[in-house]
GROMACS .gro file of C-alpha atoms in nm:
model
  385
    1UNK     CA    1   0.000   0.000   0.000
    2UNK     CA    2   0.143   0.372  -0.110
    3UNK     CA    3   0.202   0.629   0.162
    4UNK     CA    4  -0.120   0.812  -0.042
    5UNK     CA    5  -0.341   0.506  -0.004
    6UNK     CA    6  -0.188   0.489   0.370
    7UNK     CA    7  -0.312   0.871   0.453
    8UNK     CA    8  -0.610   0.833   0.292
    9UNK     CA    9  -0.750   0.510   0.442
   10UNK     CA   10  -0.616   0.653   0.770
   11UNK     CA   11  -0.869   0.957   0.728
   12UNK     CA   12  -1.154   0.773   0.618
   13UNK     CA   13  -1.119   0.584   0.929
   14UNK     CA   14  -1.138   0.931   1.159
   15UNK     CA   15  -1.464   1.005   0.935
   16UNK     CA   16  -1.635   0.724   1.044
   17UNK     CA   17  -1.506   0.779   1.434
   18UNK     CA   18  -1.638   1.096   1.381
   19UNK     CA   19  -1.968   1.000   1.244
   20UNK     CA   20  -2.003   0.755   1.545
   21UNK     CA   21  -1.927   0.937   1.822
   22UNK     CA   22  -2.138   1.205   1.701
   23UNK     CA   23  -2.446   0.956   1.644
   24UNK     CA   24  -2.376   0.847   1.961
   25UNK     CA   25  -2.452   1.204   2.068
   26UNK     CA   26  -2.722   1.230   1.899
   27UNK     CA   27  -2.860   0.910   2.065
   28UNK     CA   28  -2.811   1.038   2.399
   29UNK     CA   29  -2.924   1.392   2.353
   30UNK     CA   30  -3.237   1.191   2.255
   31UNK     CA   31  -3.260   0.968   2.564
   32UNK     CA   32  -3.529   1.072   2.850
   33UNK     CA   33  -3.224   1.116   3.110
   34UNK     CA   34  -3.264   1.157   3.457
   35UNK     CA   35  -3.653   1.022   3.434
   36UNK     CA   36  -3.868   0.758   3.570
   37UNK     CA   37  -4.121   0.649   3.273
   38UNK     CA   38  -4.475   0.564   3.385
   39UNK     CA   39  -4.654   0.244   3.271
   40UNK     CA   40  -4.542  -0.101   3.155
   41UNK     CA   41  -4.176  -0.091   3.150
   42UNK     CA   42  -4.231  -0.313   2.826
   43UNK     CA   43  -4.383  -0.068   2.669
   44UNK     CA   44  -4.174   0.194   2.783
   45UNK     CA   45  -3.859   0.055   2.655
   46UNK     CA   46  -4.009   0.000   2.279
   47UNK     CA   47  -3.973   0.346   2.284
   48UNK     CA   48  -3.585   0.430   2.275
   49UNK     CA   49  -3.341   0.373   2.045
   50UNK     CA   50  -3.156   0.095   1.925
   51UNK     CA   51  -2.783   0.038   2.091
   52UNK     CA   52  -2.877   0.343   2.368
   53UNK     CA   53  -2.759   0.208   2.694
   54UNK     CA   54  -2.488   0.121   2.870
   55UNK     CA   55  -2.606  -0.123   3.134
   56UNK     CA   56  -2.952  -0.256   3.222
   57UNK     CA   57  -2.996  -0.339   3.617
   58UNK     CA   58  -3.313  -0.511   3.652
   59UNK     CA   59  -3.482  -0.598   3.980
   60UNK     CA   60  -3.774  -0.767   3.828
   61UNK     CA   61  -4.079  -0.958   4.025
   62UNK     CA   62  -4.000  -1.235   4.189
   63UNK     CA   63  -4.285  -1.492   4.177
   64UNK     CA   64  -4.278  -1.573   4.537
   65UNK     CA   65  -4.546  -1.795   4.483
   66UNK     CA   66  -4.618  -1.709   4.875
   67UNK     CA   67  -4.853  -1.892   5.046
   68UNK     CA   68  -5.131  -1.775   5.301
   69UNK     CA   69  -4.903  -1.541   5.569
   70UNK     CA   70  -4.608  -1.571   5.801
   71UNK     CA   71  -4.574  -1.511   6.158
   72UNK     CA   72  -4.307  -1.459   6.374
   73UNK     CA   73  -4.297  -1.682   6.699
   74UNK     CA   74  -4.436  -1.371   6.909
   75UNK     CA   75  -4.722  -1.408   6.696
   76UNK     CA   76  -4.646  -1.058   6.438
   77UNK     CA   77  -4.669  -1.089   6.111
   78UNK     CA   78  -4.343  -1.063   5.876
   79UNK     CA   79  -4.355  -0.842   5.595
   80UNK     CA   80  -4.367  -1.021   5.311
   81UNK     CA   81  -4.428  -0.926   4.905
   82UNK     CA   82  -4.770  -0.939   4.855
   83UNK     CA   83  -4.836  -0.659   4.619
   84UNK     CA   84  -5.017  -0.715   4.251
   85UNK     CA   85  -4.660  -0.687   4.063
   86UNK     CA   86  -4.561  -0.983   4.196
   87UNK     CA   87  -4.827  -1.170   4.110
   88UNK     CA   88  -4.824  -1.433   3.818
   89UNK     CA   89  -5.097  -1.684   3.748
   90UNK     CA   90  -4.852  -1.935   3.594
   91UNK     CA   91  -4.513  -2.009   3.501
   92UNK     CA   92  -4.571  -1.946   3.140
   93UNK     CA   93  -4.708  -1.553   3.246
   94UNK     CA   94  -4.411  -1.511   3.409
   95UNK     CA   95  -4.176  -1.687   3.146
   96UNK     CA   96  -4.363  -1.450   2.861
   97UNK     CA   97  -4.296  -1.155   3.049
   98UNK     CA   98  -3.977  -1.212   3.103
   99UNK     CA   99  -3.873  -1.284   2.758
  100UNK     CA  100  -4.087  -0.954   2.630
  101UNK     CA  101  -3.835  -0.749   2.854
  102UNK     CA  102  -3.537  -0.919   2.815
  103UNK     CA  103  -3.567  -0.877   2.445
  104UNK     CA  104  -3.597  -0.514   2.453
  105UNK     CA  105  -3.288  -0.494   2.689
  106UNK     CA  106  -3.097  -0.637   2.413
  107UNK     CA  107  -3.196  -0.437   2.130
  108UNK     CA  108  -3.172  -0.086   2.365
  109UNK     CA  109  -2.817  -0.197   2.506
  110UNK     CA  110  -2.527  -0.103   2.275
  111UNK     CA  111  -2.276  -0.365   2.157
  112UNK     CA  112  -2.061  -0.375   2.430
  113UNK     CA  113  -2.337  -0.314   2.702
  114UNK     CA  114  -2.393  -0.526   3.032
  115UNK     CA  115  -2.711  -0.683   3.170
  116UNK     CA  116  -2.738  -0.698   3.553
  117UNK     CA  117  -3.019  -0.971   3.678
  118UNK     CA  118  -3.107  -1.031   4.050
  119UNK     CA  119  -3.339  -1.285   4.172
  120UNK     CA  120  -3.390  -1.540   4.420
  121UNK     CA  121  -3.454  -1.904   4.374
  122UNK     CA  122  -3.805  -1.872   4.286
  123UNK     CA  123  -3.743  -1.691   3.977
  124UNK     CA  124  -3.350  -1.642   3.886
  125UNK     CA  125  -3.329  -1.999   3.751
  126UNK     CA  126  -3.581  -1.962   3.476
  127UNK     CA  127  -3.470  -1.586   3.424
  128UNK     CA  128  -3.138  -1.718   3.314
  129UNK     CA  129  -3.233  -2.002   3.080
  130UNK     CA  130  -3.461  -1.713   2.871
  131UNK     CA  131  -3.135  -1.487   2.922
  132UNK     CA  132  -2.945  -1.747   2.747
  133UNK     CA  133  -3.175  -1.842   2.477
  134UNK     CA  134  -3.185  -1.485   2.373
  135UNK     CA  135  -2.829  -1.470   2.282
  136UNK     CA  136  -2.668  -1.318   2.578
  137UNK     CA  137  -2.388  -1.445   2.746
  138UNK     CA  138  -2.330  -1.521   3.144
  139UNK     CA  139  -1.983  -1.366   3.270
  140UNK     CA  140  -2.059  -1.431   3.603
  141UNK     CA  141  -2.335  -1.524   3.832
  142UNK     CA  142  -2.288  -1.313   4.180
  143UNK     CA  143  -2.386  -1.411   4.520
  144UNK     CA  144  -2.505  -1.194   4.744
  145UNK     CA  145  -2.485  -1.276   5.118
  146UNK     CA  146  -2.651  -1.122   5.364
  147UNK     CA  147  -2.488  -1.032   5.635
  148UNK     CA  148  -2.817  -1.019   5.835
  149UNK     CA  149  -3.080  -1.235   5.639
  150UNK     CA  150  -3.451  -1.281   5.799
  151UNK     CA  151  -3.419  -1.615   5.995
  152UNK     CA  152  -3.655  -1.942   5.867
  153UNK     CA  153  -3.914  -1.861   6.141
  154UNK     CA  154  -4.134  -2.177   6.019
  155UNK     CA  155  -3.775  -2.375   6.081
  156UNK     CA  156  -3.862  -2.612   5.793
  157UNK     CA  157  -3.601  -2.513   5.575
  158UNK     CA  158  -3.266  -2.346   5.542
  159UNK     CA  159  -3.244  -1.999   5.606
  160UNK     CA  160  -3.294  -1.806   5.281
  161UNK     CA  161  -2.910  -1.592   5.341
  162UNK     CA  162  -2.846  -1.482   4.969
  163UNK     CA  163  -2.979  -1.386   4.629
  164UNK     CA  164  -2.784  -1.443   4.315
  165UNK     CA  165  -2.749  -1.180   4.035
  166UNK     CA  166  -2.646  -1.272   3.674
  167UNK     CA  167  -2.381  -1.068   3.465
  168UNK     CA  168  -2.429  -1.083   3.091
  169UNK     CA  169  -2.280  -0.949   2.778
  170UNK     CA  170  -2.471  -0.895   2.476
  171UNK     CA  171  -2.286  -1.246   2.363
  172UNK     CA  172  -2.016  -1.474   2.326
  173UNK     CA  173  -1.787  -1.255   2.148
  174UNK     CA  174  -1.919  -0.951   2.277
  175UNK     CA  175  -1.698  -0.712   2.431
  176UNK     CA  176  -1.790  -0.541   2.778
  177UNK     CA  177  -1.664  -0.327   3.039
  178UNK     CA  178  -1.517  -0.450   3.359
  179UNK     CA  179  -1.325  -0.204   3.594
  180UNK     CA  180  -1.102  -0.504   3.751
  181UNK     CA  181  -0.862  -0.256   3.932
  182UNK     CA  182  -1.126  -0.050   4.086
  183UNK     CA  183  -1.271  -0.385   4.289
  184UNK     CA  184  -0.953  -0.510   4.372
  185UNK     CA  185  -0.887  -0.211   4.533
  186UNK     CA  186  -1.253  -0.161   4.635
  187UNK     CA  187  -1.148  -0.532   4.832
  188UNK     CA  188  -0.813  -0.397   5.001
  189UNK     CA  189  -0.611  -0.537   4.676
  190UNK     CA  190  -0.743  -0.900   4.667
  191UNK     CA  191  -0.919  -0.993   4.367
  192UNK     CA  192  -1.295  -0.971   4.403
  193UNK     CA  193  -1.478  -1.273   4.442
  194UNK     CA  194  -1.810  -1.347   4.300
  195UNK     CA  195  -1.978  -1.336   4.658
  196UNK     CA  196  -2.058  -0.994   4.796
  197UNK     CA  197  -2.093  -0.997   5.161
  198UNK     CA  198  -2.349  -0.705   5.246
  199UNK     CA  199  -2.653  -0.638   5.463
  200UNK     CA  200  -2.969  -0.614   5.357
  201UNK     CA  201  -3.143  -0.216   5.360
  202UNK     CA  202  -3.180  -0.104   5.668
  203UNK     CA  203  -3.170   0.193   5.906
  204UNK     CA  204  -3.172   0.537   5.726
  205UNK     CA  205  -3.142   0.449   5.418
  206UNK     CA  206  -3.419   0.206   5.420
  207UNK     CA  207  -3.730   0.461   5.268
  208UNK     CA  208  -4.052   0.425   5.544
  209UNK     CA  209  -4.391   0.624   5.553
  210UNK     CA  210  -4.525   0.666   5.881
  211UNK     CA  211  -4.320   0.382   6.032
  212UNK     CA  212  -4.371   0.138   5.673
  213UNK     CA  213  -4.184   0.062   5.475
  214UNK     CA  214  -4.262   0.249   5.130
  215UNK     CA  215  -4.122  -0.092   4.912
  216UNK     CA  216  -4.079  -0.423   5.026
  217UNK     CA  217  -3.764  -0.536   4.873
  218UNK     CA  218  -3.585  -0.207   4.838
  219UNK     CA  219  -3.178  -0.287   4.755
  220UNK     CA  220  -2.864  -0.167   4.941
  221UNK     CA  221  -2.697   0.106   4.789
  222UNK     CA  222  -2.364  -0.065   4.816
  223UNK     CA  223  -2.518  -0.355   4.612
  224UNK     CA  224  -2.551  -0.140   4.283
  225UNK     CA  225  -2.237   0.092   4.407
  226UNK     CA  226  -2.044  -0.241   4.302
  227UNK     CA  227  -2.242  -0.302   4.059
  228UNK     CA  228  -2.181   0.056   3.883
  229UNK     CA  229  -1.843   0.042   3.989
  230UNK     CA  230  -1.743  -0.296   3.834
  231UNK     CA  231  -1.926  -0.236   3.497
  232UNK     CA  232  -1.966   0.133   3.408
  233UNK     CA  233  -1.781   0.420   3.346
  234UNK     CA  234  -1.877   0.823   3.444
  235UNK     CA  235  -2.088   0.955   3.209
  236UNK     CA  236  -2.238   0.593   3.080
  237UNK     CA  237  -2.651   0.548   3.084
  238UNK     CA  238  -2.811   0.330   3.324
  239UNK     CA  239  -3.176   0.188   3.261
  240UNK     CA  240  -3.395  -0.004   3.519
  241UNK     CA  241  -3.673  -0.146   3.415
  242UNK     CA  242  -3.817  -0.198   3.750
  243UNK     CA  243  -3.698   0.120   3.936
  244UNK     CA  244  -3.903   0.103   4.230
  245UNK     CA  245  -3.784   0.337   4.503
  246UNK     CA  246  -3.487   0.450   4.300
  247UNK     CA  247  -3.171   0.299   4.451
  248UNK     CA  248  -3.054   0.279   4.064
  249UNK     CA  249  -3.076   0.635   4.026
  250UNK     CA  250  -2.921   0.741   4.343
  251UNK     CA  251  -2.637   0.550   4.326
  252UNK     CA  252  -2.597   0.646   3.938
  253UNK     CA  253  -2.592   0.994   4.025
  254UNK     CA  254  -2.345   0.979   4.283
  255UNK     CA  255  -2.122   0.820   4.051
  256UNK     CA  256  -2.183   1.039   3.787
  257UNK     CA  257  -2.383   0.803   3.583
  258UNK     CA  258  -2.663   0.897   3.380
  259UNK     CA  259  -3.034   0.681   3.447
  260UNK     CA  260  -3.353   0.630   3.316
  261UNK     CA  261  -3.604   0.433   3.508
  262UNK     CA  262  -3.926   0.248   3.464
  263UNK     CA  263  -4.188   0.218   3.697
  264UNK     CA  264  -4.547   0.163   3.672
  265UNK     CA  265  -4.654   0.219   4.102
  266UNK     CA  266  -4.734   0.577   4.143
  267UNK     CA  267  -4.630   0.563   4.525
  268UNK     CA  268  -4.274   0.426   4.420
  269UNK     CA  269  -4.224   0.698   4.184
  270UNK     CA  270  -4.270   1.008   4.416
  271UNK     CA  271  -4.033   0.782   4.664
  272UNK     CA  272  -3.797   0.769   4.451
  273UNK     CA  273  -3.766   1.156   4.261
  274UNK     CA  274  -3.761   1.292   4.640
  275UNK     CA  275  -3.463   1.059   4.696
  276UNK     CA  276  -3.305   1.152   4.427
  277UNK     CA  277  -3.374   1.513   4.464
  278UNK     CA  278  -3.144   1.494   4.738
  279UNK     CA  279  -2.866   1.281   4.620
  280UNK     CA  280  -2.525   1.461   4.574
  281UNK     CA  281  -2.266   1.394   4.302
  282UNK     CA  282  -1.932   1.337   4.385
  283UNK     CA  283  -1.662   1.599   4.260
  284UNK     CA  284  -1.444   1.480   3.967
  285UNK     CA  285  -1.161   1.406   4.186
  286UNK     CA  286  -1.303   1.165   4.375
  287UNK     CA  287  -1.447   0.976   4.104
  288UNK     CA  288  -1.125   0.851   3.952
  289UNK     CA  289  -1.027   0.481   4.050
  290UNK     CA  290  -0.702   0.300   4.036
  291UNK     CA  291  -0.522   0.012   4.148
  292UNK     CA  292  -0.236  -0.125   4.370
  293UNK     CA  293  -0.089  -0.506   4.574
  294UNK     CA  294  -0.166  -0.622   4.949
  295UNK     CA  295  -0.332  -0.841   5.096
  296UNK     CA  296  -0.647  -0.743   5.265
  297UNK     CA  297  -0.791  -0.762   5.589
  298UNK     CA  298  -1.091  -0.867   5.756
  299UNK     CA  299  -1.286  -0.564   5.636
  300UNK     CA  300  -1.175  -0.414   5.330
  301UNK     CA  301  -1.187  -0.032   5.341
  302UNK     CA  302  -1.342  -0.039   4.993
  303UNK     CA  303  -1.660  -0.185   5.223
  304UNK     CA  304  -1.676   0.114   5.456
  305UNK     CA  305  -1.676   0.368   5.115
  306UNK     CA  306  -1.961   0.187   4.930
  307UNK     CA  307  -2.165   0.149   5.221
  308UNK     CA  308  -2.132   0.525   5.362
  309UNK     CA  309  -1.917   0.470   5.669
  310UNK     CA  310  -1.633   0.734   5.538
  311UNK     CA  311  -1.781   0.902   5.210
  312UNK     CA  312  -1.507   1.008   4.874
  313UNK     CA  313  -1.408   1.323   4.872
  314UNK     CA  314  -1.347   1.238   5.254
  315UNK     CA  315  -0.969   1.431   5.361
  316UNK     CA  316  -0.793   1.204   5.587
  317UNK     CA  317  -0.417   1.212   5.734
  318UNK     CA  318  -0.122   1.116   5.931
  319UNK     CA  319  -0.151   1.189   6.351
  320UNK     CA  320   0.052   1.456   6.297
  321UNK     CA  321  -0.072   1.592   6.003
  322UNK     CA  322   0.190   1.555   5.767
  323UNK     CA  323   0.056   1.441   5.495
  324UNK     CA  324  -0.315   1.492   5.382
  325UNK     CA  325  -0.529   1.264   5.116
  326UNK     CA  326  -0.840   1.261   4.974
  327UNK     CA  327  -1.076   0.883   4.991
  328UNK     CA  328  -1.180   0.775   4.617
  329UNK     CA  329  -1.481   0.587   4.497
  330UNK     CA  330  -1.351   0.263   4.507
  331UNK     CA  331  -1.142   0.305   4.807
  332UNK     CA  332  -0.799   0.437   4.689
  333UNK     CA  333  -0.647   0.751   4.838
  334UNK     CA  334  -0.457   0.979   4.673
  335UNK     CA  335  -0.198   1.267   4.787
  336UNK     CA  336  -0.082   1.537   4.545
  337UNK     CA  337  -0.009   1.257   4.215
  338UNK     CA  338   0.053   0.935   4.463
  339UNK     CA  339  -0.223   0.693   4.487
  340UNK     CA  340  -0.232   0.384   4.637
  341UNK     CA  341  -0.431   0.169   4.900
  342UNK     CA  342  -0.479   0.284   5.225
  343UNK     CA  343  -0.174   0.119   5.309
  344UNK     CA  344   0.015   0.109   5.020
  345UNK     CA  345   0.005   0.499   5.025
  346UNK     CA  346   0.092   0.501   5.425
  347UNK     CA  347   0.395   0.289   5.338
  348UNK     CA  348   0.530   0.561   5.040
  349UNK     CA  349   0.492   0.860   5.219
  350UNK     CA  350   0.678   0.748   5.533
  351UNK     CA  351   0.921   0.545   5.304
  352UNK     CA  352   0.870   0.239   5.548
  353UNK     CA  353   0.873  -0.122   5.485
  354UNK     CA  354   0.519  -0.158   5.601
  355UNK     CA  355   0.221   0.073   5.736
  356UNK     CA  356  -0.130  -0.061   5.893
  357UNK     CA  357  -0.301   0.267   5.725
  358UNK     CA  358  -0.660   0.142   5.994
  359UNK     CA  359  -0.433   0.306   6.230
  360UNK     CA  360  -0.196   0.580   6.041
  361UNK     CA  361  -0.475   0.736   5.870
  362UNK     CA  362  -0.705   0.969   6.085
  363UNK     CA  363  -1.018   1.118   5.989
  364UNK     CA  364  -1.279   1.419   6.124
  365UNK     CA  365  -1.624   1.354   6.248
  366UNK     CA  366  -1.774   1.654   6.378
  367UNK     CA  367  -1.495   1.859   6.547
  368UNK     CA  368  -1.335   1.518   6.707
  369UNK     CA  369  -1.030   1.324   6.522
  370UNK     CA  370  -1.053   0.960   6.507
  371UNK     CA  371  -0.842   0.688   6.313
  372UNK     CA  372  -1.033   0.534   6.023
  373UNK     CA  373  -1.038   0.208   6.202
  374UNK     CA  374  -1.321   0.332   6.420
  375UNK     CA  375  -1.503   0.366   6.123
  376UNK     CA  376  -1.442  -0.013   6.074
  377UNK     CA  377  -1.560  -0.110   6.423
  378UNK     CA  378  -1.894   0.080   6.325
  379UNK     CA  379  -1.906  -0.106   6.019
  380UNK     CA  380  -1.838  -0.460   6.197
  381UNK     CA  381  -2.091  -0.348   6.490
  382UNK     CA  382  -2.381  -0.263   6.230
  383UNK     CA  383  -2.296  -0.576   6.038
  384UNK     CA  384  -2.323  -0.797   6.349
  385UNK     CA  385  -2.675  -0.627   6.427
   0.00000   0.00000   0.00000
């Protein structure tokens, strides 16, 4: 090939790049950002554009197949998912439904896109044969363990302790985006394993009208900070079909994500655009990610960041204040152009063999200074409740 040949194949080629990122502009300009659609989420999702999204979480119904009610041994009755949505009058409904959706996830997601699926046994096992029959692809198929599941009270089975979510690409060959050095560093530098040790919603975060809860299987925020974190990038659009009280958004729009939502309950909807309303982005810095090597303890400090205990953007330092750093999304630090763990960081700036940053690095709560490892101990004492 001639050097002329050479230039000009090499400028057609930044014509087309041009052309697609600015069709890709064009498709996102066009995208209902930042709202929750009314009405069947079916329905709803017919109407955007082909290869739109980024990532699909979906939540969908379970199909409890509950029956008559449960009571505690005091006698009170457990709260338990009775509402129309999750009701199905047979297998084949529910299949049907599930397919309907699941094919319009894969025509709205783009190319390289990611499908998120959670479900318990009742439903997750059929939701990932139809998955699979539509063409996409498992990656990985995540456990979540609660930390504090609701005990068996009937004691005739095992106690239900974990849902599993599926991972998907769009198919075999399909490329997708996984941020592996933000969740090894998000797990104190060992590589994260498929099962996610987390408690279920609870305390202030968990959304209640006069003393109810407004949804009854409402999601930890530090399940879809992972989630976000593993398989998105700033700036990338996040649809759920099944928005409910809007942990999706939230946690998009702390990390900078865009989101769209679907959801057909009225009462969910106003739950979830005052939640929202009052959801804060994180500043640029913040939102970078990186990672480094150690081995991690008990608790990784990545755990304390996603689930709130010390927030990014958070300044923390030495005793003696020598050396001030900033906390990260995924749980690096970072002073001045150094980065690194907890730890790892601790170790460079003193220019010591080793450093236990729980105890090096300090942090300020309200006027009084306190190493980051109480933060841990709050963690661990939550957890254990």
């Amino acid at each position: 090939m001639g050097v002329q040949e050479t230039l000009l194949k090499r400028a057609n080629t930044k014509t087309r790049a041009k052309k697609t990122a600015k069709k890709t502009e064009v498709a996102k300009a066009d995208l209902p950002l930042g709202q929750i659609l009314s009405g069947d989420c079916i329905e709803s999702m017919r109407a955007l554009p082909d290869a739109s999204i980024d990532l699909v979480f979906a939540d969908p119904p379970y199909n409890l197949q509950l029956g008559g009610d449960l009571n505690r041994p005091d006698g009170s009755q457990v709260d338990a998912v009775t509402d129309d949505w999750d009701q199905f009058d047979s297998f084949k409904i529910y299949d049907d439904f599930t397919r309907d959706w699941l094919t319009e996830a894969k025509r709205i997601l783009k190319p390289d896109g990611g499908l998120w699926v959670i479900g318990s046994y009742h439903n997750i096992f059929r939701v990932g044969a139809i998955l699979q029959d539509l063409g996409f692809w498992i990656l990985n198929d995540v456990v979540w363990r609660k930390s504090n599941p609701m005990p068996n009270f009937r004691g005739t089975r095992f106690t239900n302790a974990h849902e599993t979510l599926i991972w998907a690409s769009q198919g075999e060959k399909a490329k997708y985006h996984f941020n592996y050095r933000a969740m090894k560093t998000l797990n104190d530098e060992l590589q994260m394993r498929s099962d996610w040790v987390l408690p279920i919603c609870g305390g202030g975060e968990r959304l209640k009208e006069r003393g109810t809860k407004v949804h009854p299987t409402q999601k930890p925020e530090a399940l879809l900070y992972r989630v976000m974190l593993a398989t998105t990038e700033k700036g990338d659009v996040v649809l759920d079909p099944f928005f409910g009280t809007g942990t999706t958004g939230a946690v998009a729009k702390r990390l900078g994500r865009e989101w769209i939502g679907c959801e057909r309950e009225g009462v969910y909807t106003e739950a979830a655009l005052k939640r929202i309303a009052k959801e804060l982005p994180l500043d640029e810095s913040a939102l970078q990610t990186m990672q480094s090597k150690r081995d991690a303890p008990k608790v990784a400090f990545g755990a304390l960041v996603e689930n709130g205990y010390i927030k990014p953007g958070t300044q923390i330092f030495d005793k003696k204040r020598r050396w001030i750093a900033e906390v990260r999304a995924d749980g690096s630090v970072t002073h001045g152009k150094q980065v690194g763990s907890i730890h790892g960081l601790g170790k460079e700036l003193q220019g010591a063999p080793s450093c236990n940053g729980w105890t090096f690095w300090h942090y300020e709560v309200d006027g009084d200074v306190k190493p980051i490892d109480a933060a841990r101990q709050d963690y661990l004492l939550a957890v254990e409740d």
